[in-house]
Coordinates of C-alpha atoms and ligand atoms in Angstrom, one line a residue:
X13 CA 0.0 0.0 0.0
X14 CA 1.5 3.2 -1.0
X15 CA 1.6 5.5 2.0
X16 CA 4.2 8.3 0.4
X17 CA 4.5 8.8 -3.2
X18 CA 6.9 11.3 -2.6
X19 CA 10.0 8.9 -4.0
X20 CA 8.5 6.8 -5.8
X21 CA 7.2 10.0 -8.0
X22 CA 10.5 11.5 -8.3
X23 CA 12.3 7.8 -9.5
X24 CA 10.0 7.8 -11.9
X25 CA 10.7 11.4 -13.1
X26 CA 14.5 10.2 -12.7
X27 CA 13.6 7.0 -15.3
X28 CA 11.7 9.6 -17.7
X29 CA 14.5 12.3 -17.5
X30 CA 17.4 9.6 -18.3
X31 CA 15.1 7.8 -21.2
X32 CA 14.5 11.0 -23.1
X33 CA 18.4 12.2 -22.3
X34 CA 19.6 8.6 -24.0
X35 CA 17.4 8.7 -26.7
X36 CA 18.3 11.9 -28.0
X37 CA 21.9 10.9 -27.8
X38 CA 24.1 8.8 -30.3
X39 CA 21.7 7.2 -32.7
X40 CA 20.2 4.0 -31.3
X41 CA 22.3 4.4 -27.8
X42 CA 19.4 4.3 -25.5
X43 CA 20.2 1.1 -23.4
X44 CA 18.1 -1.4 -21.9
X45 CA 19.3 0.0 -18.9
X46 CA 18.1 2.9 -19.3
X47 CA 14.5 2.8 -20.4
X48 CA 13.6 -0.1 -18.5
X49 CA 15.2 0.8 -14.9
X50 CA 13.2 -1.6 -13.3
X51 CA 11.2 0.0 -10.1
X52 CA 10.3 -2.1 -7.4
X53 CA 6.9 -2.3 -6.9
X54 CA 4.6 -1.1 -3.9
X55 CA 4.0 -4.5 -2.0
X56 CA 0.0 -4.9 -1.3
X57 CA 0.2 -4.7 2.8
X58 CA -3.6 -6.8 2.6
X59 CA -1.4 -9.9 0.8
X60 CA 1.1 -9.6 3.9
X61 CA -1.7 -9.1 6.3
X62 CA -3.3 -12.3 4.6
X63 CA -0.3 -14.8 5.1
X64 CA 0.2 -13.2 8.4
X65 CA -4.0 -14.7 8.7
X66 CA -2.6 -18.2 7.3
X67 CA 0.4 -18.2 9.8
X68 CA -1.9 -17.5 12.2
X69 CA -4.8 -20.2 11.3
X70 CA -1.9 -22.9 11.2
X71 CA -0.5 -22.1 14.9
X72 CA -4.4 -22.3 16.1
X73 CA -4.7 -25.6 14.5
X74 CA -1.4 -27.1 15.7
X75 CA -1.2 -26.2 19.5
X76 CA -0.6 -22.7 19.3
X77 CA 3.0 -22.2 18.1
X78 CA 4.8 -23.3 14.8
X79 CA 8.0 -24.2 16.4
X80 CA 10.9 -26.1 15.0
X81 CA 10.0 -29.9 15.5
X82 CA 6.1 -29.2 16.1
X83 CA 3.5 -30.2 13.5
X84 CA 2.7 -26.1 13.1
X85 CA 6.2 -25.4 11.8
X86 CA 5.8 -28.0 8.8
X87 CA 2.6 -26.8 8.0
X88 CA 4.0 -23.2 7.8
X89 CA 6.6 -24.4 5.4
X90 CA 3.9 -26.5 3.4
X91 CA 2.3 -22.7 3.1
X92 CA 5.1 -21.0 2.0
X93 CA 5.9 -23.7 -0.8
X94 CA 2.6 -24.1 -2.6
X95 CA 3.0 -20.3 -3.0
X96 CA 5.9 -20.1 -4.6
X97 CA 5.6 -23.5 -6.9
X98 CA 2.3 -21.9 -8.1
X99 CA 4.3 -18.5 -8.6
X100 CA 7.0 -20.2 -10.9
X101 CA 10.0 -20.8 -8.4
X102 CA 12.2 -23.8 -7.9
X103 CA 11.6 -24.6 -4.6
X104 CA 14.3 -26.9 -2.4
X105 CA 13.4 -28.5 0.9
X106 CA 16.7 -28.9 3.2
X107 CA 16.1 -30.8 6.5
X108 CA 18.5 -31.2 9.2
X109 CA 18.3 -32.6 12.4
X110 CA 18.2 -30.2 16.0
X111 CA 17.2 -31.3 19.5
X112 CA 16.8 -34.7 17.9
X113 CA 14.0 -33.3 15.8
X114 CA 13.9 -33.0 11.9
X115 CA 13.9 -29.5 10.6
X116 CA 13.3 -28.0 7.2
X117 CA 15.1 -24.9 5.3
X118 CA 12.5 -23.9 1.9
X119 CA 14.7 -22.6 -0.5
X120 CA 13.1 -20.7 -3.7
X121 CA 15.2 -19.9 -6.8
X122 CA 13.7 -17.3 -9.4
X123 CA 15.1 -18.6 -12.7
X124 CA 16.8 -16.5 -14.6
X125 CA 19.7 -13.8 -14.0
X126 CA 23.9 -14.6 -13.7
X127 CA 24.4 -17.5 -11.0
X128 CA 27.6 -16.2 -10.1
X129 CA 25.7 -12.9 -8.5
X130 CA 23.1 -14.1 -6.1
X131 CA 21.1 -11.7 -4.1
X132 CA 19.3 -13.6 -1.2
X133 CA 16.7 -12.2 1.3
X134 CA 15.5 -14.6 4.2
X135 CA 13.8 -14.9 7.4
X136 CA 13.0 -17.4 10.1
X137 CA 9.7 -19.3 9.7
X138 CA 9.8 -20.8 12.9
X139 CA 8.4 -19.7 16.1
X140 CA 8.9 -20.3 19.8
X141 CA 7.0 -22.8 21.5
X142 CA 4.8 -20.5 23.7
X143 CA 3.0 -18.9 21.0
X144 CA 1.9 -18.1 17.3
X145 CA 4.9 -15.8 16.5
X146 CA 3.1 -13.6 14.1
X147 CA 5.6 -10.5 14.8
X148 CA 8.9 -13.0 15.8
X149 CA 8.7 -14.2 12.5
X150 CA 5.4 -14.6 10.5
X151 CA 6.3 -10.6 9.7
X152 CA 9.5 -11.1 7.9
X153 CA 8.3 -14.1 6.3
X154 CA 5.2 -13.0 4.8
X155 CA 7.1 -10.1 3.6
X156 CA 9.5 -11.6 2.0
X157 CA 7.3 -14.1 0.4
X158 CA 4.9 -11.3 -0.6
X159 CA 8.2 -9.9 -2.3
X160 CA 9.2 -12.9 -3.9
X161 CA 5.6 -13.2 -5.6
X162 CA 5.6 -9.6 -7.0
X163 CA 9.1 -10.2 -8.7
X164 CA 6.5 -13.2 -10.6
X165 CA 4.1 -11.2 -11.0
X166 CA 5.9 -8.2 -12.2
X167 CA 7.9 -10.8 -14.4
X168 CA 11.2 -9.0 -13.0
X169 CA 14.3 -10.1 -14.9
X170 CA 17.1 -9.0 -13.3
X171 CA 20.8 -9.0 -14.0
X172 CA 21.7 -10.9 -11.0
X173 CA 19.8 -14.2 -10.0
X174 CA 17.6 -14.3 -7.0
X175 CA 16.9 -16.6 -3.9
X176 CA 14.4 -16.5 -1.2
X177 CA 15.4 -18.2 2.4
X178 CA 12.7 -19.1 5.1
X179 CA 14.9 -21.1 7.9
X180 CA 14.0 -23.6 10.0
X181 CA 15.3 -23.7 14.2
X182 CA 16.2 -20.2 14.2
X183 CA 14.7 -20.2 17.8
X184 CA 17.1 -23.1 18.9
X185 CA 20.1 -20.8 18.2
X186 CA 20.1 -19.7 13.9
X187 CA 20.2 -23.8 13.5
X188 CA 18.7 -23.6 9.5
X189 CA 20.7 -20.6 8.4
X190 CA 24.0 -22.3 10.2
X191 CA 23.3 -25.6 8.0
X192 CA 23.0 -24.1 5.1
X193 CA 26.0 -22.2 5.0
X194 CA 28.1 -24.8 6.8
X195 CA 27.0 -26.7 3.6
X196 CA 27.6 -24.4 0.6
X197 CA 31.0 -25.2 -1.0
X198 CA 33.2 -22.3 -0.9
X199 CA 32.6 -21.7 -4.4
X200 CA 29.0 -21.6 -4.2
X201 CA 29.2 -19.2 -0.8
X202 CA 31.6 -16.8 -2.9
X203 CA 28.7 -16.2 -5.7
X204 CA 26.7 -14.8 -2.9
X205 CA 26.7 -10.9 -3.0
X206 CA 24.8 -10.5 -0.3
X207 CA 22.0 -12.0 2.1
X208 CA 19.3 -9.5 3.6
X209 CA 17.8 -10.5 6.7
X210 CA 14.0 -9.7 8.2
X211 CA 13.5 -10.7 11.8
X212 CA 10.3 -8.8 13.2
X213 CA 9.9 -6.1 11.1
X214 CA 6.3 -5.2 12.6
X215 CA 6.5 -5.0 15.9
X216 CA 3.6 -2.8 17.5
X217 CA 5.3 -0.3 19.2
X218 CA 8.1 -0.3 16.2
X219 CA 11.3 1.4 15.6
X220 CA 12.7 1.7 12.1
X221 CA 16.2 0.2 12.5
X222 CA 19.2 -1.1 9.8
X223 CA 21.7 -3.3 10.6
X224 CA 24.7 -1.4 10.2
X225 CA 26.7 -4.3 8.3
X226 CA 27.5 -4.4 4.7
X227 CA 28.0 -0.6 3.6
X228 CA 26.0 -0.7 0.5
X229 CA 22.9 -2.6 1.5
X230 CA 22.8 -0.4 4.4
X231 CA 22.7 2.5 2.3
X232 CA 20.0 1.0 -0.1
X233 CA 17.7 0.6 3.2
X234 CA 18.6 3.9 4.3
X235 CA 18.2 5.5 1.2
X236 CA 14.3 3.9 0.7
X237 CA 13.4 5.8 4.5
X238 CA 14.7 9.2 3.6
X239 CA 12.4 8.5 0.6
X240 CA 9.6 8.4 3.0
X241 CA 11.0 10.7 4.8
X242 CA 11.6 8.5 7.8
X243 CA 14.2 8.4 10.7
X244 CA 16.1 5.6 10.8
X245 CA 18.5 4.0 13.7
X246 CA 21.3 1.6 13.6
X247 CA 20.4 -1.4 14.9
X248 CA 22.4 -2.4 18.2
X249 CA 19.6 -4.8 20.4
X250 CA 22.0 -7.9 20.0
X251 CA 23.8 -8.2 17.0
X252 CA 24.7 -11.4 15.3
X253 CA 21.3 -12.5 16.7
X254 CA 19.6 -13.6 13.9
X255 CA 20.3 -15.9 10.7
X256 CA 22.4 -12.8 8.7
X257 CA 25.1 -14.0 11.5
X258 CA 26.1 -17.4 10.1
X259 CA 26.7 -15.6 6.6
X260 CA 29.0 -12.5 8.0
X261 CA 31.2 -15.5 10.0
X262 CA 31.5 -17.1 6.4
X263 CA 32.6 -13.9 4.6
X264 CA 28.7 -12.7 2.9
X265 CA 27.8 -9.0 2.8
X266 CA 24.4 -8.7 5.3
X267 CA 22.3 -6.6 5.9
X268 CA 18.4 -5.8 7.4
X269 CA 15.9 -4.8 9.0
X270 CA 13.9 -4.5 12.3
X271 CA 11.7 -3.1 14.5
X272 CA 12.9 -3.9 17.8
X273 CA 11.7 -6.7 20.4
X274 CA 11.7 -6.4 24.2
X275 CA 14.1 -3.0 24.2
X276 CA 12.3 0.1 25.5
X277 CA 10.9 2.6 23.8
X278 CA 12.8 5.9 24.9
X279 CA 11.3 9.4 24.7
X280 CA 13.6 10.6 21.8
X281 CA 12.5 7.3 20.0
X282 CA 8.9 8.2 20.5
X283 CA 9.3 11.8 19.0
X284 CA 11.1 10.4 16.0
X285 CA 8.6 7.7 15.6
X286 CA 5.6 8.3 17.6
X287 CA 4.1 5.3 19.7
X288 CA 4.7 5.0 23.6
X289 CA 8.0 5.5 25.2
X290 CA 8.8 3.5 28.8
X291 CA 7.1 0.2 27.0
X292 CA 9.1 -2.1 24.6
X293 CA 9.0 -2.1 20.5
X294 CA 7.1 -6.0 21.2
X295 CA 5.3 -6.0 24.6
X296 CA 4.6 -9.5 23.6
X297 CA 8.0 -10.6 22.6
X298 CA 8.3 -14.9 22.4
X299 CA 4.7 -14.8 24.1
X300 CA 1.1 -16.3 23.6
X301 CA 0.1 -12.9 22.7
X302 CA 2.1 -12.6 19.6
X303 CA -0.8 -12.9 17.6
X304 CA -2.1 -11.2 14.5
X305 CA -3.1 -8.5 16.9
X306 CA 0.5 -7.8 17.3
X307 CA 1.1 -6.0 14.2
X308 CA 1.8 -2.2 13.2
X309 CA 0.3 -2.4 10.5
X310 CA 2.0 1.4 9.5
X311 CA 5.5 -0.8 10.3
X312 CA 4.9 -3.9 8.4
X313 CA 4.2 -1.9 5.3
X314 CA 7.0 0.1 5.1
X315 CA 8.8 -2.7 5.5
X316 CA 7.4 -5.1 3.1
X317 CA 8.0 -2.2 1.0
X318 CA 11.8 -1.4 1.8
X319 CA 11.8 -5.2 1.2
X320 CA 11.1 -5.2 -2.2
X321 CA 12.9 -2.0 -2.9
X322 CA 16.0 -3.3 -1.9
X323 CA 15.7 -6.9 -3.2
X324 CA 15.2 -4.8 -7.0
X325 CA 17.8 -2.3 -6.4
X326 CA 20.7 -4.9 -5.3
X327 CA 19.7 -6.7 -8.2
X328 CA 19.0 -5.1 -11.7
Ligands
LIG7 N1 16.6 -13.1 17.0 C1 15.3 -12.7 17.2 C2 15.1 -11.4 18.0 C3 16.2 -10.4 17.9 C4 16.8 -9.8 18.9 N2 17.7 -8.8 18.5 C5 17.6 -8.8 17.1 C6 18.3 -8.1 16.2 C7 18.1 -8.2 14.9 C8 17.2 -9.2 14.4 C9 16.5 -10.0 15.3 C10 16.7 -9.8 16.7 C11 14.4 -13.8 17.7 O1 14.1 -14.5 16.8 O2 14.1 -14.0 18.8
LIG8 ZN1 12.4 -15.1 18.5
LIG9 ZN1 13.1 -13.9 15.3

């Protein structure tokens, strides 16, 4: 949902202003590039909101929680596939084995693009065992799958080739993402340029934060805020906690987003950002309240938005 068209207005005038420069230059010069500088497009926060429903459905029908080795955590992944397979993606199953359960990574490739430039975005499907975790994680991973479905629909063709991550056991200590680094070969880690992270990026009392890692994905998220023309801090409530960590220990540019967990709100937070300072960005943090109720909805569209924005900008 388009909340701002304040950049997206002037990106296009940028687009229109470099075609009719090119093609007035020498004779036939006007490059791909130029005319067809792909925009990302605005991602629908009512698709989001409608996994987020799904995520939810499947916790209520499976105990309450979709954690790693519960019947709710398979069905989530179940979810996510038939999404993408319908969509067009080559979709990969990894399992593993933590706690002496099985585990599952679902890995989506978009066909297409130079396999020796892969831009990745993931985020953890799992959830804690004491509740539905519809902030901690059904919010990244709705996003990115609602991202990963608009490059089909949008029949995006980038230069570089795309992969989507949803990891399994990220609860039990960033088990998935570990396993599937651990078991790239070197040469296959090396073609990664970069993985972007999203662990709770909806949180209900949110702060707009960007993991200050790799210099240029950091600037691309930065860059899509003061397009909005909204405040952004570095994220500092536990680095290396989340699954961009096993990729940064094996050499990846990372990078990401997040909109804080059981931190406090400070007054200088809430004038930047509004909300309600002395209570944390997610009251319900690993809870039974993380529900669908636990949603900004204001946060999960920028997000879903900077999402996309950055997944077509690192790319094309
Ligand atoms: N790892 C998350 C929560 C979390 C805490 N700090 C950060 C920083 C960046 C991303 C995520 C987080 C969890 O799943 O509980
Ligand atoms: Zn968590
Ligand atoms: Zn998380």
């Amino acid at each position: 949902m388009k909340l701002s068209v304040s950049w997206r207005a002037s990106a296009a005038a940028a687009v229109a202003t470099a075609t009719l420069l090119t093609s007035g230059s020498i004779a036939g010069a006007a490059s791909k590039t130029d005319v067809e500088a792909a925009a990302a497009p605005d991602i629908p926060v009512a698709n989001v909101k409608a996994h987020l429903t799904q995520l939810q459905s499947i916790a209520t029908a499976n105990g309450g929680n979709r954690a790693h080795g519960r019947p709710g955590y398979k069905a989530s992944l179940d979810y996510v596939k038939a999404k993408l397979d319908a969509a067009g993606y080559t979709t990969t199953i990894q399992q593993f084995t933590s706690s002496g359960r099985t585990g599952y990574n679902l890995i989506a490739d978009w066909p297409g693009g130079d396999t020796n430039q892969v831009v990745m975005a993931g985020s953890h499907l799992d959830s804690v065992s004491s509740g539905p975790g519809i902030n901690d994680n059904g919010s990244g991973s709705a996003a990115v799958l609602e991202t990963a479905l608009a490059v089909s629909r949008a029949g995006y063709q980038p230069t570089k080739h795309l992969r989507f991550a949803w990891w399994g056991a990220e609860e039990l200590g960033l088990v998935g993402s570990r396993y599937y680094v651990n078991n790239l070969s070197s040469t296959n880690r090396a073609k990664i340029s970069g993985y972007l992270n999203f662990d709770m990026i909806g949180s209900p009392n949110p702060g707009y934060f960007v993991y200050d890692d790799d210099p240029a994905i950091e600037k691309t998220f930065k860059d899509y805020y003061a397009g909005l023309g909204v405040a952004t801090e570095i994220e500092t409530e536990g680095d290396g906690r989340s699954d961009h960590a096993p990729f940064k220990s094996a050499g990846v540019p990372v990078g990401g987003l997040f909109t804080g967990a059981s931190r406090t709100k400070t007054a200088a937070q809430v004038a930047k950002w509004g909300g309600t300072s002395g209570q944390s960005f997610d009251r319900c943090y690993h809870s039974s309240c993380d529900t669908t109720s636990n949603i900004n909805d204001t946060a999960l569209n920028r997000n879903s938005d900077a999402v996309a924005y950055a997944v077509w900008e690192l790319s094309e």
